[in-house]
mmCIF file of C-alpha atoms and ligand atoms in Angstrom:
data_model
loop_
_atom_site.group_PDB
_atom_site.id
_atom_site.type_symbol
_atom_site.label_atom_id
_atom_site.label_comp_id
_atom_site.label_asym_id
_atom_site.label_seq_id
_atom_site.Cartn_x
_atom_site.Cartn_y
_atom_site.Cartn_z
ATOM 1 C CA VAL A 23 13.946 13.450 36.700
ATOM 2 C CA TYR A 24 14.087 10.192 34.973
ATOM 3 C CA VAL A 25 12.296 9.578 31.110
ATOM 4 C CA LEU A 26 12.453 5.414 31.652
ATOM 5 C CA CYS A 27 11.638 4.676 27.415
ATOM 6 C CA LYS A 28 12.140 1.645 24.652
ATOM 7 C CA ASN A 29 13.801 3.603 22.226
ATOM 8 C CA LEU A 30 13.824 7.580 22.064
ATOM 9 C CA LYS A 31 13.248 8.809 18.833
ATOM 10 C CA VAL A 32 15.368 12.175 18.319
ATOM 11 C CA ASP A 33 13.601 12.878 14.880
ATOM 12 C CA SER A 34 12.183 15.857 14.598
ATOM 13 C CA GLN A 35 13.896 19.870 14.480
ATOM 14 C CA GLY A 36 15.405 20.065 17.428
ATOM 15 C CA ALA A 37 14.408 17.714 19.595
ATOM 16 C CA GLU A 38 18.052 16.337 19.548
ATOM 17 C CA ALA A 39 19.660 19.570 21.115
ATOM 18 C CA LEU A 40 16.645 19.461 23.831
ATOM 19 C CA TYR A 41 17.212 15.645 24.352
ATOM 20 C CA ARG A 42 21.003 17.209 25.157
ATOM 21 C CA GLU A 43 19.955 19.484 27.489
ATOM 22 C CA ALA A 44 17.925 17.734 29.465
ATOM 23 C CA ARG A 45 20.236 14.855 30.577
ATOM 24 C CA ASP A 46 23.145 18.054 30.641
ATOM 25 C CA ARG A 47 20.434 19.939 33.613
ATOM 26 C CA GLY A 48 20.703 15.967 35.196
ATOM 27 C CA VAL A 49 17.783 14.918 33.764
ATOM 28 C CA LEU A 50 18.983 10.786 33.691
ATOM 29 C CA PHE A 51 17.562 9.024 30.338
ATOM 30 C CA LEU A 52 16.892 4.512 30.975
ATOM 31 C CA LYS A 53 16.028 2.411 28.113
ATOM 32 C CA PHE A 54 13.924 0.102 29.279
ATOM 33 C CA ASP A 55 12.707 -3.243 28.673
ATOM 34 C CA GLY A 56 9.433 -5.171 29.037
ATOM 35 C CA LYS A 57 6.941 -3.915 31.564
ATOM 36 C CA VAL A 58 7.097 -1.162 34.278
ATOM 37 C CA LYS A 59 5.569 -2.394 37.477
ATOM 38 C CA ILE A 60 4.310 0.891 39.817
ATOM 39 C CA GLU A 61 3.798 0.078 42.761
ATOM 40 C CA PRO A 62 1.861 3.576 45.290
ATOM 41 C CA LEU A 63 3.339 3.704 48.362
ATOM 42 C CA GLU A 64 2.520 4.339 52.307
ATOM 43 C CA ASP A 65 4.006 8.077 52.578
ATOM 44 C CA GLY A 66 2.693 9.180 48.685
ATOM 45 C CA ARG A 67 5.336 7.767 46.825
ATOM 46 C CA VAL A 68 5.566 6.114 44.505
ATOM 47 C CA LYS A 69 7.976 3.359 43.048
ATOM 48 C CA VAL A 70 8.292 2.448 39.491
ATOM 49 C CA LYS A 71 10.225 -1.390 38.527
ATOM 50 C CA ALA A 72 11.826 -2.322 35.193
ATOM 51 C CA LYS A 73 14.795 -3.767 33.582
ATOM 52 C CA ASP A 74 17.144 -1.266 32.894
ATOM 53 C CA VAL A 75 17.919 -2.700 29.377
ATOM 54 C CA LEU A 76 21.971 -1.557 29.547
ATOM 55 C CA LEU A 77 22.016 -2.358 33.248
ATOM 56 C CA GLY A 78 20.954 -6.269 32.872
ATOM 57 C CA ASP A 79 19.516 -5.866 35.981
ATOM 58 C CA GLU A 80 15.582 -4.634 37.681
ATOM 59 C CA VAL A 81 15.995 -1.077 38.630
ATOM 60 C CA GLU A 82 13.904 0.068 41.421
ATOM 61 C CA LEU A 83 13.026 3.592 41.089
ATOM 62 C CA THR A 84 11.950 5.825 44.577
ATOM 63 C CA CYS A 85 9.819 8.663 42.968
ATOM 64 C CA ASP A 86 7.325 12.400 44.015
ATOM 65 C CA LEU A 87 5.561 11.635 40.894
ATOM 66 C CA VAL A 88 4.871 9.143 37.541
ATOM 67 C CA VAL A 89 3.984 11.429 34.617
ATOM 68 C CA VAL A 90 2.458 8.046 31.857
ATOM 69 C CA GLU A 91 3.273 8.943 28.145
ATOM 70 C CA GLU A 92 -0.198 7.431 26.718
ATOM 71 C CA VAL A 93 -0.675 8.255 23.027
ATOM 72 C CA SER A 94 -4.081 7.659 21.327
ATOM 73 C CA PRO A 95 -6.010 7.466 17.954
ATOM 74 C CA PRO A 96 -8.845 10.672 17.382
ATOM 75 C CA PRO A 97 -11.870 9.200 18.659
ATOM 76 C CA SER A 98 -14.345 10.436 15.841
ATOM 77 C CA ALA A 99 -11.571 8.143 13.609
ATOM 78 C CA GLU A 100 -13.316 4.827 13.937
ATOM 79 C CA GLU A 101 -16.638 6.293 12.720
ATOM 80 C CA ILE A 102 -15.575 8.673 10.223
ATOM 81 C CA GLY A 103 -13.041 7.117 8.504
ATOM 82 C CA PRO A 104 -15.211 4.218 7.051
ATOM 83 C CA LYS A 105 -17.699 6.841 5.579
ATOM 84 C CA LEU A 106 -14.490 8.924 3.925
ATOM 85 C CA ARG A 107 -13.340 5.918 3.065
ATOM 86 C CA VAL A 108 -10.599 6.641 3.887
ATOM 87 C CA GLY A 109 -7.625 4.778 5.858
ATOM 88 C CA THR A 110 -6.310 4.174 9.864
ATOM 89 C CA ASP A 111 -2.755 2.493 10.766
ATOM 90 C CA SER A 112 -2.263 -0.797 12.367
ATOM 91 C CA GLN A 113 -3.539 1.674 15.667
ATOM 92 C CA GLY A 114 -6.477 3.839 14.361
ATOM 93 C CA PHE A 115 -4.637 7.330 13.616
ATOM 94 C CA TYR A 116 -5.879 8.430 10.567
ATOM 95 C CA GLN A 117 -3.999 6.987 7.239
ATOM 96 C CA ASP A 118 -2.931 4.246 5.934
ATOM 97 C CA GLU A 119 0.836 1.888 6.325
ATOM 98 C CA ASN A 120 1.589 3.265 2.797
ATOM 99 C CA VAL A 121 4.955 4.036 1.733
ATOM 100 C CA HIS A 122 3.460 4.671 -1.136
ATOM 101 C CA LEU A 123 1.097 8.267 0.403
ATOM 102 C CA TYR A 124 2.520 11.194 1.579
ATOM 103 C CA PRO A 125 2.436 11.409 5.447
ATOM 104 C CA VAL A 126 -0.771 14.107 4.886
ATOM 105 C CA LEU A 127 -2.324 12.183 1.693
ATOM 106 C CA SER A 128 -5.119 10.400 1.783
ATOM 107 C CA ARG A 129 -5.993 7.237 -0.470
ATOM 108 C CA ARG A 130 -9.171 9.849 -2.014
ATOM 109 C CA LYS A 131 -7.414 12.927 -3.691
ATOM 110 C CA GLY A 132 -8.907 15.716 -1.665
ATOM 111 C CA ILE A 133 -8.970 14.676 1.715
ATOM 112 C CA PHE A 134 -5.339 15.657 3.584
ATOM 113 C CA PHE A 135 -4.373 14.798 7.149
ATOM 114 C CA VAL A 136 -2.885 17.174 9.380
ATOM 115 C CA GLY A 137 -0.879 17.461 12.547
ATOM 116 C CA SER A 138 -2.039 14.601 15.963
ATOM 117 C CA CYS A 139 -5.477 13.197 13.989
ATOM 118 C CA ARG A 140 -1.814 10.926 11.784
ATOM 119 C CA GLY A 141 0.292 10.221 14.694
ATOM 120 C CA ASP A 142 2.131 11.787 17.843
ATOM 121 C CA LEU A 143 2.814 15.116 16.326
ATOM 122 C CA ASP A 144 5.037 17.903 18.359
ATOM 123 C CA PRO A 145 3.603 20.904 17.398
ATOM 124 C CA VAL A 146 6.440 21.697 15.402
ATOM 125 C CA ARG A 147 5.719 18.674 12.957
ATOM 126 C CA ALA A 148 2.173 19.633 12.620
ATOM 127 C CA SER A 149 2.352 22.883 11.577
ATOM 128 C CA MET A 150 4.567 21.319 9.563
ATOM 129 C CA ASP A 151 1.602 19.417 7.892
ATOM 130 C CA VAL A 152 -0.148 22.535 7.846
ATOM 131 C CA SER A 153 2.692 23.967 4.757
ATOM 132 C CA SER A 154 1.856 19.980 3.509
ATOM 133 C CA VAL A 155 -1.264 20.110 2.982
ATOM 134 C CA ALA A 156 -1.438 24.429 1.940
ATOM 135 C CA ILE A 157 0.856 23.759 -0.983
ATOM 136 C CA GLU A 158 -1.293 20.150 -1.961
ATOM 137 C CA VAL A 159 -4.754 22.457 -2.304
ATOM 138 C CA TYR A 160 -2.740 25.630 -3.982
ATOM 139 C CA GLU A 161 -1.512 22.828 -6.500
ATOM 140 C CA LEU A 162 -5.136 21.452 -6.574
ATOM 141 C CA LEU A 163 -7.043 25.302 -7.098
ATOM 142 C CA SER A 164 -4.808 27.752 -7.912
ATOM 143 C CA ARG A 165 -5.115 27.403 -11.875
ATOM 144 C CA GLY A 166 -8.513 27.765 -11.299
ATOM 145 C CA LYS A 167 -9.130 23.849 -13.208
ATOM 146 C CA MET A 168 -8.276 20.584 -12.658
ATOM 147 C CA SER A 169 -6.592 18.855 -15.991
ATOM 148 C CA VAL A 170 -8.385 15.146 -15.645
ATOM 149 C CA GLU A 171 -7.597 12.494 -18.212
ATOM 150 C CA ILE A 172 -11.162 11.560 -18.778
ATOM 151 C CA GLU A 173 -12.252 8.032 -19.751
ATOM 152 C CA ARG A 174 -9.487 6.531 -19.182
ATOM 153 C CA VAL A 175 -11.189 4.100 -17.438
ATOM 154 C CA LYS A 176 -15.354 3.236 -18.478
ATOM 155 C CA VAL A 177 -17.922 2.002 -17.815
ATOM 156 C CA GLU A 178 -20.298 0.075 -20.182
ATOM 157 C CA PRO A 179 -24.329 1.285 -19.467
ATOM 158 C CA ASP A 180 -25.702 -2.077 -20.933
ATOM 159 C CA LYS A 181 -23.821 -3.562 -19.158
ATOM 160 C CA CYS A 182 -24.002 -3.308 -16.630
ATOM 161 C CA ARG A 183 -25.588 -5.466 -13.725
ATOM 162 C CA SER A 184 -26.411 -2.663 -10.681
ATOM 163 C CA CYS A 185 -24.399 -4.737 -8.316
ATOM 164 C CA LEU A 186 -22.173 -2.157 -6.753
ATOM 165 C CA THR A 187 -18.553 -5.130 -7.019
ATOM 166 C CA CYS A 188 -16.215 -2.846 -8.359
ATOM 167 C CA ILE A 189 -18.137 0.441 -6.085
ATOM 168 C CA ARG A 190 -16.846 -2.220 -3.055
ATOM 169 C CA PHE A 191 -13.658 -2.770 -5.153
ATOM 170 C CA CYS A 192 -12.167 0.552 -5.625
ATOM 171 C CA PRO A 193 -9.581 1.426 -3.526
ATOM 172 C CA HIS A 194 -10.079 5.203 -4.060
ATOM 173 C CA SER A 195 -13.520 5.716 -4.266
ATOM 174 C CA ALA A 196 -13.916 7.207 -7.546
ATOM 175 C CA ILE A 197 -17.243 4.820 -9.015
ATOM 176 C CA ARG A 198 -20.910 5.977 -7.407
ATOM 177 C CA LEU A 199 -24.332 4.450 -8.904
ATOM 178 C CA THR A 200 -25.555 6.515 -11.197
ATOM 179 C CA ARG A 201 -29.310 6.689 -12.600
ATOM 180 C CA LEU A 202 -30.247 6.443 -16.169
ATOM 181 C CA GLU A 203 -33.533 5.815 -17.568
ATOM 182 C CA GLU A 204 -35.412 2.808 -14.651
ATOM 183 C CA ARG A 205 -31.933 1.922 -13.639
ATOM 184 C CA GLU A 206 -29.029 2.894 -12.099
ATOM 185 C CA VAL A 207 -25.908 2.534 -13.491
ATOM 186 C CA ALA A 208 -21.983 2.403 -12.450
ATOM 187 C CA GLN A 209 -20.598 5.442 -13.535
ATOM 188 C CA ILE A 210 -16.783 6.674 -12.954
ATOM 189 C CA TYR A 211 -16.017 9.930 -10.452
ATOM 190 C CA ASP A 212 -12.517 10.553 -13.103
ATOM 191 C CA PRO A 213 -10.697 13.151 -10.929
ATOM 192 C CA ALA A 214 -10.801 10.853 -8.189
ATOM 193 C CA CYS A 215 -9.877 7.645 -10.167
ATOM 194 C CA ASP A 216 -6.126 6.921 -9.563
ATOM 195 C CA GLY A 217 -6.698 4.355 -12.960
ATOM 196 C CA CYS A 218 -5.048 0.716 -11.598
ATOM 197 C CA GLY A 219 -7.859 -0.854 -12.993
ATOM 198 C CA LEU A 220 -9.043 -3.118 -9.967
ATOM 199 C CA CYS A 221 -12.349 -2.461 -11.111
ATOM 200 C CA ALA A 222 -12.130 -3.940 -14.545
ATOM 201 C CA THR A 223 -11.155 -6.885 -13.131
ATOM 202 C CA VAL A 224 -13.216 -7.326 -10.699
ATOM 203 C CA CYS A 225 -17.076 -6.414 -12.657
ATOM 204 C CA PRO A 226 -17.992 -9.413 -12.628
ATOM 205 C CA ALA A 227 -20.280 -8.399 -15.993
ATOM 206 C CA LYS A 228 -17.036 -7.370 -18.322
ATOM 207 C CA ALA A 229 -18.778 -3.799 -18.063
ATOM 208 C CA ILE A 230 -16.135 -1.796 -17.693
ATOM 209 C CA ALA A 231 -12.712 -1.175 -19.496
ATOM 210 C CA LEU A 232 -9.767 0.777 -19.665
ATOM 211 C CA SER A 233 -8.572 2.560 -23.127
ATOM 212 C CA ARG A 234 -5.309 1.695 -22.576
ATOM 213 C CA GLU A 235 -4.815 -1.105 -20.066
ATOM 214 C CA SER A 236 -8.083 -2.841 -22.077
ATOM 215 C CA ASP A 237 -8.994 -6.874 -21.630
ATOM 216 C CA ASP A 238 -7.731 -7.037 -25.703
ATOM 217 C CA GLY A 239 -4.435 -5.019 -25.193
ATOM 218 C CA ILE A 240 -3.002 -7.756 -23.140
ATOM 219 C CA LEU A 241 -4.893 -10.088 -24.310
ATOM 220 C CA ALA A 242 -3.308 -8.867 -28.217
ATOM 221 C CA GLN A 243 0.153 -8.742 -26.255
ATOM 222 C CA ILE A 244 -0.150 -12.487 -24.631
ATOM 223 C CA GLU A 245 -1.503 -13.436 -28.455
ATOM 224 C CA ALA A 246 1.603 -12.058 -30.091
ATOM 225 C CA MET A 247 4.581 -14.265 -28.008
ATOM 226 C CA GLU A 248 6.235 -17.197 -29.608
ATOM 227 C CA GLU A 249 5.095 -20.126 -27.328
ATOM 228 C CA GLY A 250 7.767 -21.506 -24.460
ATOM 229 C CA ARG A 251 8.046 -17.513 -23.018
ATOM 230 C CA ILE A 252 8.275 -17.201 -19.735
ATOM 231 C CA VAL A 253 4.874 -13.790 -19.258
ATOM 232 C CA VAL A 254 5.662 -11.280 -16.688
ATOM 233 C CA PHE A 255 2.794 -9.464 -15.727
ATOM 234 C CA CYS A 256 4.507 -6.170 -14.135
ATOM 235 C CA CYS A 257 3.115 -3.309 -11.984
ATOM 236 C CA ALA A 258 4.198 0.393 -13.579
ATOM 237 C CA GLU A 259 4.587 1.626 -9.719
ATOM 238 C CA SER A 260 6.379 -1.221 -8.693
ATOM 239 C CA ALA A 261 8.308 -4.008 -10.349
ATOM 240 C CA TYR A 262 8.510 -2.427 -13.923
ATOM 241 C CA HIS A 263 11.045 -0.133 -12.763
ATOM 242 C CA ALA A 264 12.718 -2.893 -11.217
ATOM 243 C CA ALA A 265 13.649 -4.801 -14.396
ATOM 244 C CA ASP A 266 13.688 -1.449 -16.163
ATOM 245 C CA ARG A 267 16.390 -0.698 -13.651
ATOM 246 C CA ALA A 268 18.049 -3.838 -14.976
ATOM 247 C CA GLY A 269 18.471 -3.160 -17.702
ATOM 248 C CA MET A 270 20.288 -0.795 -17.688
ATOM 249 C CA LEU A 271 22.360 -1.620 -15.667
ATOM 250 C CA LYS A 272 23.033 -4.780 -18.129
ATOM 251 C CA MET A 273 21.916 -7.249 -15.845
ATOM 252 C CA ALA A 274 21.640 -10.480 -17.352
ATOM 253 C CA TYR A 275 18.442 -12.075 -17.807
ATOM 254 C CA PRO A 276 16.411 -14.861 -20.050
ATOM 255 C CA SER A 277 16.044 -13.877 -23.319
ATOM 256 C CA GLN A 278 12.951 -15.714 -23.124
ATOM 257 C CA VAL A 279 11.003 -13.176 -21.115
ATOM 258 C CA ARG A 280 8.256 -10.873 -22.238
ATOM 259 C CA ILE A 281 7.263 -8.292 -20.334
ATOM 260 C CA ILE A 282 3.425 -7.468 -20.210
ATOM 261 C CA PRO A 283 2.836 -3.278 -18.106
ATOM 262 C CA VAL A 284 0.163 -2.932 -15.649
ATOM 263 C CA PRO A 285 -1.221 -0.333 -14.195
ATOM 264 C CA CYS A 286 -1.245 -2.373 -11.108
ATOM 265 C CA ALA A 287 -0.592 -5.877 -9.987
ATOM 266 C CA GLY A 288 -4.690 -6.386 -9.356
ATOM 267 C CA ARG A 289 -5.217 -5.381 -12.671
ATOM 268 C CA VAL A 290 -3.709 -8.748 -14.296
ATOM 269 C CA ASP A 291 -7.301 -11.582 -14.602
ATOM 270 C CA THR A 292 -6.858 -14.917 -14.018
ATOM 271 C CA LEU A 293 -8.007 -15.325 -17.646
ATOM 272 C CA HIS A 294 -4.934 -13.961 -18.981
ATOM 273 C CA ILE A 295 -2.528 -16.098 -17.227
ATOM 274 C CA LEU A 296 -4.626 -18.816 -18.771
ATOM 275 C CA LYS A 297 -4.743 -17.289 -21.338
ATOM 276 C CA ALA A 298 -0.481 -16.838 -21.239
ATOM 277 C CA PHE A 299 -0.873 -21.393 -20.693
ATOM 278 C CA GLU A 300 -2.691 -21.489 -24.069
ATOM 279 C CA ASN A 301 -0.211 -19.866 -25.512
ATOM 280 C CA GLY A 302 2.507 -22.223 -24.751
ATOM 281 C CA ALA A 303 3.709 -19.673 -22.519
ATOM 282 C CA THR A 304 6.314 -21.953 -19.873
ATOM 283 C CA GLY A 305 6.142 -19.894 -16.928
ATOM 284 C CA VAL A 306 3.926 -16.443 -15.346
ATOM 285 C CA LEU A 307 4.879 -14.921 -12.980
ATOM 286 C CA VAL A 308 2.597 -11.885 -11.136
ATOM 287 C CA MET A 309 5.062 -8.764 -9.730
ATOM 288 C CA GLY A 310 4.301 -6.250 -8.028
ATOM 289 C CA CYS A 311 4.259 -4.112 -4.465
ATOM 290 C CA PRO A 312 6.030 -6.170 -1.481
ATOM 291 C CA GLU A 313 2.439 -6.524 0.865
ATOM 292 C CA GLY A 314 1.489 -3.873 3.023
ATOM 293 C CA ALA A 315 2.764 -1.394 0.231
ATOM 294 C CA CYS A 316 0.656 -1.763 -2.419
ATOM 295 C CA ARG A 317 -0.435 1.691 -4.125
ATOM 296 C CA HIS A 318 -3.698 0.212 -4.389
ATOM 297 C CA LEU A 319 -4.394 -0.729 -0.985
ATOM 298 C CA GLU A 320 -5.179 -4.516 -1.592
ATOM 299 C CA GLY A 321 -4.428 -4.779 -5.109
ATOM 300 C CA ASN A 322 -1.281 -7.189 -5.362
ATOM 301 C CA ILE A 323 -3.420 -9.302 -2.391
ATOM 302 C CA ARG A 324 -5.939 -9.487 -4.862
ATOM 303 C CA ALA A 325 -3.785 -10.462 -7.793
ATOM 304 C CA ARG A 326 -1.758 -12.542 -5.214
ATOM 305 C CA GLU A 327 -5.442 -14.789 -4.555
ATOM 306 C CA ARG A 328 -6.002 -15.276 -8.365
ATOM 307 C CA VAL A 329 -2.316 -16.072 -8.319
ATOM 308 C CA ARG A 330 -3.217 -19.305 -6.264
ATOM 309 C CA TYR A 331 -6.180 -19.945 -8.027
ATOM 310 C CA VAL A 332 -5.030 -20.211 -11.167
ATOM 311 C CA GLN A 333 -1.008 -22.402 -9.093
ATOM 312 C CA ASN A 334 -4.434 -24.286 -7.940
ATOM 313 C CA MET A 335 -6.250 -24.993 -11.204
ATOM 314 C CA LEU A 336 -3.199 -26.284 -12.678
ATOM 315 C CA GLU A 337 -2.835 -29.168 -9.574
ATOM 316 C CA GLU A 338 -6.583 -30.244 -9.933
ATOM 317 C CA MET A 339 -4.928 -30.702 -14.124
ATOM 318 C CA GLY A 340 -1.620 -32.395 -13.531
ATOM 319 C CA LEU A 341 0.436 -29.444 -13.681
ATOM 320 C CA ASP A 342 3.000 -27.416 -11.844
ATOM 321 C CA GLY A 343 1.369 -25.817 -9.855
ATOM 322 C CA LYS A 344 5.059 -23.582 -10.053
ATOM 323 C CA ARG A 345 4.161 -22.728 -13.524
ATOM 324 C CA VAL A 346 2.817 -19.683 -12.047
ATOM 325 C CA LYS A 347 3.805 -17.602 -9.157
ATOM 326 C CA MET A 348 2.480 -14.079 -7.480
ATOM 327 C CA VAL A 349 5.901 -11.510 -6.060
ATOM 328 C CA GLY A 350 6.663 -8.608 -3.526
ATOM 329 C CA LEU A 351 9.637 -6.133 -5.377
ATOM 330 C CA GLY A 352 10.299 -2.190 -5.175
ATOM 331 C CA PRO A 353 10.955 -0.488 -7.858
ATOM 332 C CA ASP A 354 15.760 -0.609 -6.987
ATOM 333 C CA MET A 355 15.075 -3.934 -7.106
ATOM 334 C CA ALA A 356 16.229 -4.889 -10.705
ATOM 335 C CA TRP A 357 18.577 -7.935 -8.426
ATOM 336 C CA LYS A 358 14.488 -9.081 -7.848
ATOM 337 C CA PHE A 359 13.013 -9.283 -10.582
ATOM 338 C CA VAL A 360 16.461 -11.364 -12.418
ATOM 339 C CA GLN A 361 16.441 -13.181 -9.835
ATOM 340 C CA GLU A 362 13.035 -14.338 -10.004
ATOM 341 C CA VAL A 363 12.850 -14.858 -13.951
ATOM 342 C CA SER A 364 15.968 -16.534 -14.256
ATOM 343 C CA GLY A 365 14.749 -18.908 -11.343
ATOM 344 C CA MET A 366 11.043 -19.345 -13.128
ATOM 345 C CA MET A 367 13.573 -19.948 -16.281
ATOM 346 C CA LYS A 368 15.707 -23.040 -14.543
ATOM 347 C CA GLU A 369 12.565 -24.015 -12.764
ATOM 348 C CA VAL A 370 10.072 -24.511 -15.617
ATOM 349 C CA GLY A 371 11.508 -23.808 -19.054
ATOM 350 C CA LYS A 372 12.084 -25.536 -22.045
HETATM 351 S S1 SF4 B 24 -19.460 -4.289 -11.263
HETATM 352 FE FE1 SF4 B 24 -19.445 -4.135 -13.314
HETATM 353 S S2 SF4 B 24 -22.211 -4.652 -13.491
HETATM 354 FE FE2 SF4 B 24 -20.696 -4.383 -10.519
HETATM 355 S S3 SF4 B 24 -21.606 -2.138 -10.602
HETATM 356 FE FE3 SF4 B 24 -20.027 -2.242 -11.346
HETATM 357 S S4 SF4 B 24 -19.876 -2.335 -13.638
HETATM 358 FE FE4 SF4 B 24 -21.775 -2.580 -12.920
HETATM 359 S S1 SF4 B 25 -9.914 2.598 -12.220
HETATM 360 FE FE1 SF4 B 25 -9.358 2.009 -9.966
HETATM 361 S S2 SF4 B 25 -9.494 4.200 -8.604
HETATM 362 FE FE2 SF4 B 25 -10.322 3.181 -11.039
HETATM 363 S S3 SF4 B 25 -12.228 3.781 -10.684
HETATM 364 FE FE3 SF4 B 25 -11.138 1.492 -11.289
HETATM 365 S S4 SF4 B 25 -11.154 1.683 -9.655
HETATM 366 FE FE4 SF4 B 25 -11.298 2.919 -8.437
#
């Protein structure tokens, strides 16, 4: 028996022992590169050709039977995924490729993924999924009630123009339209809201306010700064931890740096960046999770777009676009925080 594989991963319980036992019983594992050619022979057998990585040469095997492993995502994912507004990975399995999500959790509270719908899992791992979800559900329901922070994010109905922008952008599907007298207005469903603030930033009517990270609150922090500062908007999920860590490790960085925490880099509006410059900042950094790893899915991408927009604006005004920059970093990357703020200081600081 030959097993042709590109990378042999033995990451589930008992798999290493099974692999060793198979080898002891004479199964040969070949690591191949490129494509495998399979040709049927006249005598009913099959010829298999592949490049063996260790030998660096092509091997040719004549086999009685060829078993081709084919892992395919659930056919329903394409249809049901968008309806539930849950993501799929690059292969089409349910589950966003996002480091902030535990394997069984979806981007929506109360929707979980178990077993082969989220990948090629063996029965042991599938049953571990069941246990994990059982714990999550127990946590949700065991007390008979849920604690939810209410009105952390609030829509002002009089200002809402029912444009649906917030509904389209909310990464956790926490906004719906509700009838209010003669018209429909957006309403936040508090148990599903994750407080990222993306909706408040994209609402064209400025009808959404966050109780903690309101526009007024952010602008007040900017206005309280003296001139000549480097303003750093730090995502609470990543950059803020990196900055905190840099402080704890007593890593030296310029004293002109002023940090403004935001729930997600996507909460940073062009208005906030421009206000910082109007108030005499020499540079602005927007720091969030690396691309593809935003807890709120595309918050960092939105932030990058806004930073680019402000860069273009500055350049059109004859100013240096390098005065504003988007940076992606993880919560443990204190060195990168220090490197970026020091780099900005060197570039534009006075
Ligand atoms: S984006 Fe603003 S105006 Fe549009 S529906 Fe949402 S709250 Fe209303
Ligand atoms: S704060 Fe974030 S999760 Fe909550 S409603 Fe707004 S966009 Fe959705």
